Coordinates of C-alpha atoms in Angstrom, one line a residue:
M1 CA -40.8 125.3 19.6
F2 CA -40.9 121.7 18.3
D3 CA -44.0 119.7 17.6
C4 CA -42.7 116.8 19.6
I5 CA -39.8 116.3 21.9
I6 CA -38.8 112.5 22.2
V7 CA -36.8 111.5 25.4
G8 CA -34.7 108.4 24.5
A9 CA -33.1 107.3 21.3
G10 CA -33.9 103.6 21.6
P11 CA -36.1 101.6 19.3
A12 CA -39.3 103.3 20.4
G13 CA -37.8 106.7 20.3
G14 CA -36.1 106.3 16.9
T15 CA -39.3 104.8 15.4
A16 CA -41.5 107.7 16.7
A17 CA -39.0 110.3 15.5
Y18 CA -39.0 108.6 12.0
H19 CA -42.6 108.5 11.6
L20 CA -43.3 111.9 12.9
A21 CA -40.6 113.5 10.9
K22 CA -41.8 111.7 7.7
R23 CA -45.2 113.3 8.3
G24 CA -43.6 116.8 8.2
R25 CA -43.7 117.4 12.1
S26 CA -40.8 119.1 13.8
V27 CA -39.0 116.5 16.1
L28 CA -36.2 116.8 18.6
V29 CA -34.7 113.5 20.1
L30 CA -32.9 114.0 23.5
E31 CA -30.4 111.1 24.5
K32 CA -28.3 111.2 27.5
E33 CA -25.6 109.0 26.0
S34 CA -23.5 109.8 23.0
L35 CA -24.6 107.8 19.9
P36 CA -23.8 105.1 19.0
R37 CA -23.8 104.0 22.6
Y38 CA -23.6 100.5 24.0
K39 CA -26.7 98.7 25.3
P40 CA -26.9 95.3 26.8
C41 CA -29.5 93.4 25.1
G42 CA -30.0 90.0 23.5
G43 CA -30.7 91.7 20.2
G44 CA -33.2 89.4 18.8
V45 CA -35.7 91.3 16.4
S46 CA -38.7 90.2 14.7
P47 CA -38.5 90.7 11.0
V48 CA -42.1 92.0 10.9
I49 CA -40.9 95.4 11.9
A50 CA -39.8 95.8 8.4
Q51 CA -43.4 96.2 7.3
W52 CA -43.6 99.6 9.3
F53 CA -40.7 101.2 7.4
D54 CA -39.9 102.0 3.8
F55 CA -36.1 101.4 4.1
D56 CA -33.9 98.5 4.3
F57 CA -32.6 97.4 7.6
A58 CA -29.8 95.3 6.1
P59 CA -27.0 97.6 7.3
A60 CA -28.2 97.3 10.9
I61 CA -28.5 93.4 10.9
S62 CA -25.6 91.5 12.4
L63 CA -27.0 88.0 11.4
K64 CA -30.1 86.3 10.3
V65 CA -30.7 82.9 12.2
S66 CA -33.1 80.3 11.5
T67 CA -32.0 77.5 13.8
L68 CA -33.3 77.3 17.4
C69 CA -31.9 75.0 20.1
Y70 CA -33.5 74.3 23.4
T71 CA -31.9 72.4 26.4
W72 CA -32.9 71.3 29.9
K73 CA -30.0 71.9 32.3
M74 CA -27.8 71.5 29.3
E75 CA -29.3 68.2 28.4
D76 CA -32.2 66.6 26.5
P77 CA -31.5 69.0 23.5
V78 CA -34.1 70.0 20.8
E79 CA -33.1 71.5 17.8
T80 CA -35.2 72.8 14.8
K81 CA -34.9 74.7 11.7
I82 CA -37.6 77.1 11.6
K83 CA -39.8 77.6 8.6
T84 CA -40.9 81.4 8.5
S85 CA -40.8 83.7 5.7
E86 CA -37.8 85.5 7.1
P87 CA -35.3 84.3 9.7
I88 CA -34.9 86.1 13.1
W89 CA -32.7 89.2 13.0
M90 CA -29.8 89.3 15.3
V91 CA -28.7 93.0 16.0
R92 CA -26.3 94.9 17.9
R93 CA -28.1 97.6 19.9
D94 CA -25.3 100.4 19.3
I95 CA -25.6 99.9 15.5
F96 CA -29.3 99.1 15.3
D97 CA -30.5 102.1 17.4
H98 CA -28.1 104.5 15.8
F99 CA -29.0 103.4 12.4
L100 CA -32.8 104.1 13.3
I101 CA -32.1 107.5 14.5
Q102 CA -30.1 108.3 11.3
Q103 CA -33.1 107.4 9.2
A104 CA -35.1 109.8 11.3
Q105 CA -32.6 112.5 10.8
K106 CA -32.8 112.0 7.0
Q107 CA -36.5 112.9 7.3
G108 CA -35.8 116.1 9.4
A109 CA -35.7 115.0 12.9
Q110 CA -33.1 116.6 15.1
L111 CA -30.9 114.7 17.6
R112 CA -29.2 116.0 20.6
D113 CA -27.1 113.1 22.2
N114 CA -25.0 113.5 25.3
T115 CA -27.8 115.5 26.6
E116 CA -29.5 114.3 29.9
V117 CA -33.0 115.5 30.8
T118 CA -33.1 117.0 34.3
G119 CA -36.7 117.9 34.7
I120 CA -39.9 118.7 32.8
E121 CA -42.7 121.3 33.3
F122 CA -45.9 121.8 31.6
K123 CA -46.8 125.4 30.6
G124 CA -50.4 125.0 29.8
D125 CA -50.0 124.4 26.0
R126 CA -46.5 123.1 25.8
W127 CA -43.7 121.1 27.6
Q128 CA -40.6 122.6 28.8
V129 CA -38.0 120.0 29.1
N130 CA -34.9 121.0 31.2
T131 CA -31.5 119.6 30.2
A132 CA -27.9 120.0 31.2
N133 CA -27.5 122.0 28.2
G134 CA -30.5 124.4 28.7
P135 CA -34.2 124.2 28.3
V136 CA -36.2 123.2 25.1
E137 CA -39.9 123.3 24.4
G138 CA -42.3 121.1 22.6
R139 CA -46.1 120.9 22.1
Y140 CA -46.0 117.3 22.8
L141 CA -43.7 114.8 24.5
I142 CA -43.1 111.1 24.3
A143 CA -41.4 109.4 27.2
A144 CA -39.2 106.7 25.6
D145 CA -36.3 106.6 28.2
G146 CA -36.5 102.9 29.0
A147 CA -37.3 100.9 32.1
K148 CA -34.9 102.9 34.4
G149 CA -35.7 106.3 33.1
P150 CA -37.4 108.9 35.3
M151 CA -39.8 110.3 32.7
G152 CA -42.8 108.1 33.6
K153 CA -42.5 109.1 37.3
W154 CA -42.1 112.9 36.4
L155 CA -45.4 112.5 34.2
G156 CA -47.3 111.2 37.2
F157 CA -47.7 107.6 36.0
K158 CA -47.7 104.9 38.8
E159 CA -44.6 103.0 39.4
R160 CA -45.0 99.3 38.2
K161 CA -42.9 96.4 39.3
K162 CA -40.1 95.5 37.0
R163 CA -38.4 92.1 36.7
L164 CA -34.6 91.9 37.2
A165 CA -32.7 90.5 34.2
G166 CA -29.0 89.4 34.0
A167 CA -27.0 90.1 30.9
L168 CA -23.7 88.6 30.0
E169 CA -22.3 90.6 27.0
V170 CA -19.4 89.0 25.2
E171 CA -17.1 90.5 22.7
T172 CA -14.9 87.6 21.6
T173 CA -12.5 86.7 18.7
N174 CA -13.5 83.1 19.3
P175 CA -15.2 81.9 16.1
I176 CA -19.0 81.5 16.4
E177 CA -20.8 78.3 15.1
A178 CA -20.5 77.7 11.4
D179 CA -24.3 77.4 11.5
P180 CA -25.3 80.1 14.0
K181 CA -28.0 79.2 16.3
I182 CA -30.3 80.8 18.9
H183 CA -30.0 78.9 22.2
F184 CA -32.5 78.6 25.0
E185 CA -31.6 76.9 28.2
F186 CA -34.4 76.1 30.8
G187 CA -33.7 74.6 34.3
M188 CA -30.6 76.6 35.2
V189 CA -32.6 79.6 36.3
K190 CA -35.6 79.2 38.5
S191 CA -38.9 80.4 36.9
G192 CA -37.1 81.7 33.8
Y193 CA -34.7 80.8 31.1
I194 CA -31.2 81.6 29.7
W195 CA -30.8 82.9 26.1
N196 CA -27.7 83.0 24.0
F197 CA -28.0 84.9 20.8
P198 CA -25.1 84.9 18.2
K199 CA -23.8 88.0 16.6
D200 CA -21.3 88.3 13.8
N201 CA -18.4 88.5 16.2
G202 CA -19.6 87.1 19.5
Y203 CA -22.5 86.3 21.7
S204 CA -25.1 88.0 23.9
I205 CA -25.9 85.9 26.7
G206 CA -28.7 86.7 29.2
G207 CA -31.2 85.3 31.6
S208 CA -34.3 86.5 33.6
T209 CA -36.9 85.2 36.0
F210 CA -40.5 85.8 35.3
Q211 CA -42.1 84.7 38.5
G212 CA -41.3 84.7 42.2
G213 CA -38.2 86.3 43.6
D214 CA -35.2 87.5 41.5
Q215 CA -32.4 84.9 41.3
A216 CA -29.6 86.6 43.3
D217 CA -26.8 84.5 41.6
M218 CA -27.8 85.2 38.1
N219 CA -24.3 86.5 37.0
K220 CA -22.6 83.4 38.4
I221 CA -25.0 81.1 36.6
L222 CA -24.5 83.0 33.3
S223 CA -20.7 83.0 33.7
E224 CA -20.9 79.1 34.2
Y225 CA -23.2 78.8 31.2
G226 CA -20.9 80.9 29.0
K227 CA -18.1 78.6 29.6
L228 CA -19.9 75.9 27.9
F229 CA -19.4 77.8 24.7
G230 CA -15.7 78.3 25.3
L231 CA -16.0 81.9 26.3
N232 CA -13.0 83.6 27.8
G233 CA -14.1 84.9 31.3
N234 CA -11.7 87.9 30.7
A235 CA -13.8 89.1 27.8
V236 CA -17.1 88.9 29.8
Q237 CA -18.9 91.9 31.1
N238 CA -21.9 91.4 33.5
Y239 CA -24.8 93.6 33.8
S240 CA -28.0 93.7 35.6
H241 CA -30.9 95.6 34.4
P242 CA -34.8 95.6 34.8
L243 CA -37.4 94.2 32.3
A244 CA -40.5 96.1 32.2
L245 CA -42.9 93.1 31.5
W246 CA -46.5 93.9 30.5
D247 CA -48.6 93.4 33.5
G248 CA -52.1 94.4 32.5
N249 CA -53.7 97.4 30.8
H250 CA -52.6 100.8 32.0
K251 CA -53.1 104.4 31.1
L252 CA -50.2 105.5 28.8
H253 CA -51.1 109.2 28.0
T254 CA -51.4 112.3 29.9
E255 CA -51.6 116.1 29.1
N256 CA -49.9 116.3 25.7
A257 CA -47.6 113.3 26.5
L258 CA -47.2 109.5 26.0
L259 CA -45.3 106.6 27.3
A260 CA -43.5 104.5 24.7
G261 CA -41.2 101.5 24.7
E262 CA -40.1 100.0 28.1
A263 CA -41.2 103.3 29.8
A264 CA -44.7 101.8 28.9
C265 CA -44.0 98.3 30.3
V266 CA -44.6 96.5 27.1
V267 CA -42.1 93.5 27.2
D268 CA -43.4 90.1 26.4
P269 CA -44.1 88.4 29.8
F270 CA -43.3 85.0 28.4
T271 CA -40.2 85.4 26.1
A272 CA -39.0 88.8 27.3
E273 CA -39.1 90.2 23.7
G274 CA -38.8 93.9 23.9
I275 CA -37.7 95.5 20.7
R276 CA -40.8 94.8 18.5
P277 CA -43.2 95.9 21.1
A278 CA -41.1 99.0 21.7
M279 CA -41.2 99.9 18.0
F280 CA -44.9 99.2 17.8
T281 CA -45.5 101.7 20.6
G282 CA -43.1 104.3 18.9
L283 CA -45.2 103.8 15.6
K284 CA -48.5 104.3 17.2
A285 CA -47.3 107.1 19.3
A286 CA -46.1 109.0 16.2
E287 CA -49.5 108.4 14.6
A288 CA -51.3 109.6 17.7
I289 CA -49.3 112.8 18.1
D290 CA -49.7 113.5 14.3
R291 CA -53.4 113.3 14.6
S292 CA -53.4 115.5 17.8
V293 CA -51.2 118.1 16.1
G294 CA -53.8 118.1 13.4
G295 CA -56.6 118.8 15.8
D296 CA -57.9 115.3 16.9
I297 CA -58.5 116.1 20.7
N298 CA -59.0 112.3 21.5
A299 CA -56.0 111.0 19.7
L300 CA -53.8 110.5 22.9
E301 CA -56.5 108.6 24.7
K302 CA -56.9 106.5 21.6
Y303 CA -53.3 105.7 21.8
T304 CA -53.8 104.0 25.1
E305 CA -56.7 102.1 23.8
I306 CA -54.7 101.0 20.7
I307 CA -51.9 99.7 22.6
N308 CA -54.0 97.9 25.2
Q309 CA -56.1 96.2 22.5
E310 CA -53.6 95.4 19.8
W311 CA -50.6 94.5 22.1
G312 CA -52.2 94.0 25.5
S313 CA -54.8 91.6 24.5
D314 CA -52.4 89.2 23.1
M315 CA -50.1 89.7 26.2
V316 CA -53.0 88.4 28.4
W317 CA -52.3 85.0 26.8
A318 CA -48.5 85.5 27.1
Q319 CA -49.1 85.9 30.9
R320 CA -51.2 82.9 31.1
L321 CA -48.9 80.8 29.3
A322 CA -46.0 82.0 31.4
G323 CA -48.0 81.3 34.5
V324 CA -48.4 77.7 33.7
F325 CA -45.0 77.0 32.1
Y326 CA -42.8 78.7 34.6
R327 CA -44.8 77.3 37.6
V328 CA -43.4 73.8 36.6
P329 CA -41.1 74.3 33.8
K330 CA -39.7 70.7 33.7
V331 CA -43.2 69.6 32.8
G332 CA -43.7 72.5 30.4
Y333 CA -40.4 71.6 28.6
K334 CA -41.6 67.9 28.3
I335 CA -45.1 68.7 27.1
G336 CA -44.4 72.0 25.4
V337 CA -40.9 72.6 24.0
K338 CA -40.3 68.9 23.0
R339 CA -43.4 68.8 20.8
P340 CA -42.4 68.8 17.2
T341 CA -44.8 71.7 16.3
A342 CA -44.0 73.8 19.5
T343 CA -40.7 75.5 18.4
Q344 CA -42.2 76.4 15.0
I345 CA -45.2 78.0 16.6
M346 CA -43.0 80.0 19.0
A347 CA -40.7 81.2 16.0
E348 CA -43.8 82.3 14.1
I349 CA -44.8 84.4 17.1
L350 CA -41.4 85.8 17.4
C351 CA -41.4 86.6 13.7
G352 CA -45.0 88.1 14.0
E353 CA -46.6 85.5 11.8
Q354 CA -48.9 84.3 14.6
R355 CA -50.4 85.8 17.8
Y356 CA -50.4 84.2 21.2
G357 CA -54.2 84.3 21.1
D358 CA -54.2 82.0 18.0
V359 CA -52.4 79.1 19.9
A360 CA -52.0 79.9 23.7
G361 CA -55.5 78.6 24.7
K362 CA -54.6 75.0 23.6
A363 CA -51.2 75.3 24.9
V364 CA -52.3 76.3 28.3
K365 CA -54.9 73.6 28.5
R366 CA -52.2 71.0 27.4
L367 CA -49.8 72.2 30.1
S368 CA -52.5 72.4 32.7
T369 CA -53.5 68.7 32.2
G370 CA -49.9 67.6 32.1
L371 CA -49.7 68.8 35.7
I372 CA -52.5 66.5 36.7
P373 CA -51.3 63.0 37.7
G374 CA -52.4 60.4 35.2
M375 CA -53.3 63.0 32.6
G376 CA -51.6 64.3 29.4
R377 CA -49.0 61.5 29.6

């Protein structure tokens, strides 16, 4: 009998496992793939997550990047060197996720990878989790199995709409730029953008739409974009996967169980940042279950409140900003991205040094007036 069973060994599951095990709770992590496992992902991580741990993430960081580049249909470029206390981290998810789980194991957490969950049953005071390798039992359960995982449905949570993202993952021997840059391309994808994140030996290129219908030819667009960086088409792998964007406050707890990570739909609806919010939910889920094991009968309900207040309240502003920017992105690019301070502000948000609520009100007003003929010019 474990204190907690965590389904999914991604950033949310690994974070929860680490903090629960560090508090002396018995933890089992179930992962359907064998670790380290490949995960298509841009791999941009806010350095603010280091504040939540007491170990050095250096072995899991591929690059640290402080230069951002923006283009509109590959023209009208904007480049800036961000001035944050720490550059943005670029990680490979197979290395990063496995590293995080290894830190949890050092604290006493157990891992059973290559173990797919086939069903769950609540036994009144504990969860039985059925796997292909037999059942296991835990007093509490954290569903951290991602946007495509079945745990949320099995726990009775309402299905929420997920946006489709395309990912063009590149493993290449081509040399990356001498001064690695994070690239954002607007205009080629309707109501969205393309990102190009450098790694120590290649690139992660992806794109997503944030409003309206999903773009059916995403992979074609990404392949064309990749050629601009001299990428060999034979080295390119295309993936399509859902993005679980935050779409308003929702209940994230049920009987002795919590949703965390993309299973909780916490991806930033403006930038598609997902790793930091996933780890934040993992941290708060661990705190809630630790308190519940200790006798706090309201701890799981408080978890929903904390995520809605501390993350969701800021995502309301991200949604408003996305609603204006992606409605007329060319105007947004001209009025927003090309402003000298805009990229610095966005970098500070991505690095956790500012919140949308601090700046988005003015940005939404500026973008909105720019849409009215004769104003904001």
